[in-house]
Short mmCIF file of C-alpha atoms in Angstrom, two decimals:
data_model
loop_
_atom_site.label_atom_id
_atom_site.label_comp_id
_atom_site.label_asym_id
_atom_site.label_seq_id
_atom_site.Cartn_x
_atom_site.Cartn_y
_atom_site.Cartn_z
CA ARG A 593 -19.47 -7.94 7.65
CA MET A 594 -18.70 -10.64 9.91
CA LEU A 595 -21.48 -9.88 12.04
CA ASP A 596 -23.84 -9.36 9.13
CA ILE A 597 -23.40 -12.65 8.25
CA GLY A 598 -24.16 -14.22 11.87
CA ALA A 599 -20.57 -14.58 14.13
CA ASP A 600 -20.92 -13.70 17.57
CA ALA A 601 -19.29 -10.40 18.38
CA PHE A 602 -17.49 -12.22 21.11
CA LEU A 603 -16.01 -14.87 18.74
CA ILE A 604 -14.80 -11.92 16.45
CA GLU A 605 -12.97 -10.05 19.08
CA ASP A 606 -11.17 -13.30 20.34
CA CYS A 607 -10.21 -14.97 17.12
CA MET A 608 -9.17 -11.64 15.33
CA LEU A 609 -6.12 -10.06 16.10
CA LEU A 610 -5.91 -7.64 12.63
CA VAL A 611 -7.97 -7.38 9.44
CA LEU A 612 -6.57 -6.10 6.25
CA ALA A 613 -8.00 -5.00 3.09
CA GLN A 614 -6.06 -4.00 0.11
CA ARG A 615 -6.49 -2.81 -3.87
CA LEU A 616 -4.12 -2.58 -6.40
CA VAL A 617 -3.75 0.93 -8.25
CA ARG A 618 -1.90 1.20 -11.57
CA LYS A 619 1.45 2.98 -11.33
CA LEU A 620 2.44 6.51 -12.96
CA CYS A 621 4.92 5.42 -15.78
CA THR A 622 8.34 7.53 -13.82
CA THR A 623 9.16 8.10 -17.40
CA CYS A 624 6.55 10.47 -18.60
CA ARG A 625 4.64 11.43 -15.84
CA ARG A 626 4.28 15.08 -15.32
CA PRO A 627 3.67 17.44 -12.70
CA ASP A 628 -0.34 18.08 -12.20
CA LYS A 629 -2.81 21.05 -10.66
CA LEU A 630 -5.37 19.63 -9.14
CA SER A 631 -9.03 21.45 -9.71
CA GLU A 632 -10.56 22.71 -6.70
CA ALA A 633 -12.67 19.65 -6.32
CA SER A 634 -10.33 16.83 -6.68
CA LEU A 635 -8.07 18.68 -3.95
CA ALA A 636 -11.14 19.01 -1.79
CA TRP A 637 -12.19 15.50 -2.05
CA ALA A 638 -8.28 14.44 -1.57
CA VAL A 639 -8.24 16.85 1.83
CA GLU A 640 -10.99 15.79 3.72
CA THR A 641 -11.04 11.98 2.39
CA GLY A 642 -6.95 12.39 4.00
CA ARG A 643 -8.03 13.83 7.07
CA ARG A 644 -11.61 11.57 7.54
CA GLY A 645 -8.89 8.71 6.84
CA GLY A 646 -6.16 9.41 9.27
CA LEU A 647 -3.60 11.39 7.24
CA ASP A 648 -1.44 14.38 8.58
CA TRP A 649 -2.18 16.21 5.17
CA ASN A 650 -0.15 18.67 6.07
CA GLY A 651 3.03 16.73 6.17
CA LEU A 652 2.22 15.11 2.62
CA ALA A 653 4.76 15.68 -0.09
CA LYS A 654 1.74 16.76 -2.23
CA THR A 655 3.50 16.26 -5.61
CA PHE A 656 0.33 15.24 -7.55
CA ARG A 657 1.21 13.70 -11.00
CA ALA A 658 -1.22 12.91 -14.27
CA PRO A 659 -0.13 10.13 -17.22
CA VAL A 660 1.59 11.00 -20.31
CA GLY A 661 2.04 8.12 -21.89
CA CYS A 662 5.12 7.39 -24.06
CA PRO A 663 6.87 3.90 -25.47
CA GLU A 664 7.84 2.67 -22.06
CA CYS A 665 4.37 2.63 -20.69
CA ARG A 666 2.96 1.98 -24.38
CA ASN A 667 1.60 5.02 -24.56
CA THR A 668 -0.85 4.57 -21.38
CA GLY A 669 0.57 6.66 -19.08
CA PHE A 670 0.97 3.76 -15.86
CA ARG A 671 3.55 1.05 -15.61
CA GLY A 672 3.01 -1.42 -12.75
CA ARG A 673 0.88 -1.49 -9.80
CA THR A 674 0.95 -0.40 -6.09
CA VAL A 675 -1.06 -1.45 -3.24
CA ILE A 676 -3.42 0.84 -1.41
CA ALA A 677 -4.67 -0.90 1.74
CA GLU A 678 -5.79 -0.30 5.84
CA THR A 679 -5.17 -2.29 8.91
CA LEU A 680 -7.93 -2.78 11.57
CA LYS A 681 -6.11 -3.94 14.64
CA MET A 682 -8.47 -5.31 17.22
CA SER A 683 -8.46 -3.69 20.42
CA PRO A 684 -10.44 -3.64 23.67
CA GLU A 685 -12.36 -0.52 22.56
CA ILE A 686 -12.98 -2.01 19.04
CA GLY A 687 -14.40 -5.21 20.65
CA ALA A 688 -16.29 -3.74 22.97
CA ALA A 689 -18.05 -1.60 20.39
CA LEU A 690 -18.19 -4.65 17.88
CA ARG A 691 -20.34 -6.50 21.41
CA ARG A 692 -22.98 -3.69 21.25
CA ARG A 693 -22.89 -3.67 17.67
CA ALA A 694 -22.08 -0.15 17.25
CA SER A 695 -22.23 1.43 13.38
CA VAL A 696 -19.72 0.97 10.79
CA ASP A 697 -19.11 4.36 11.27
CA GLU A 698 -18.06 4.39 15.42
CA VAL A 699 -15.70 1.60 14.81
CA HIS A 700 -14.39 3.57 11.62
CA ASP A 701 -14.00 6.25 14.00
CA ILE A 702 -12.72 4.73 16.94
CA ALA A 703 -10.12 2.73 14.66
CA VAL A 704 -8.83 6.19 13.32
CA ARG A 705 -8.45 7.83 16.40
CA GLN A 706 -5.95 4.37 17.31
CA GLY A 707 -3.83 5.64 14.39
CA MET A 708 -5.13 3.31 11.23
CA VAL A 709 -5.25 4.90 8.19
CA THR A 710 -8.01 4.12 5.59
CA MET A 711 -7.55 2.54 2.22
CA ALA A 712 -9.03 5.61 0.53
CA ALA A 713 -6.29 7.70 2.79
CA ASP A 714 -3.38 5.68 1.63
CA GLY A 715 -4.60 5.79 -1.81
CA VAL A 716 -4.37 9.74 -1.45
CA ARG A 717 -1.06 9.30 -0.04
CA ARG A 718 0.14 7.65 -2.98
CA ALA A 719 -1.43 10.44 -5.45
CA ALA A 720 0.45 12.93 -3.53
CA ALA A 721 3.45 11.32 -3.52
CA GLY A 722 2.97 11.12 -7.50
CA GLU A 723 2.74 7.35 -7.48
CA THR A 724 -0.89 7.45 -8.71
CA THR A 725 -3.38 9.54 -9.67
CA LEU A 726 -6.94 10.58 -7.54
CA ALA A 727 -8.45 9.08 -10.49
CA GLU A 728 -6.82 5.82 -10.38
CA VAL A 729 -7.48 6.02 -6.63
CA GLN A 730 -11.40 6.82 -6.97
CA ARG A 731 -11.75 4.17 -10.41
CA VAL A 732 -10.53 1.58 -8.05
CA LEU A 733 -12.26 2.04 -4.96
CA GLY A 734 -15.55 2.87 -7.08
CA ILE A 735 -15.62 6.51 -5.61
CA GLY A 736 -17.54 9.10 -8.10
#
């Protein structure tokens, strides 16, 4: 984005150590949430998003839950918020990609290869842990 607004690539590499992006998602109410069986389409989206985003899908808890509603959460099924985030650490390889004006996809692939977990994949991780829902992650990220 900084390249798009006219910043020089070498300045971005020299001045930036870490880029953090975050969004808040609603947390499921722990009083009334219930186990959820995902549709095939939702499960396929979660698997693909997680894998593309740097998650170890096989290492996830996979205790997906759904909102119900109770007096504790004012019948919404959600109570509180939590963060989904991604952090991009500047590295020589990413700096070189910026200098040669590599595509966003190439920079993304380099970052994931170096250990970054994308915001969408972090959302999948939180949904798989039963903290929120895939629908909430998609809503917040403007997906679907």
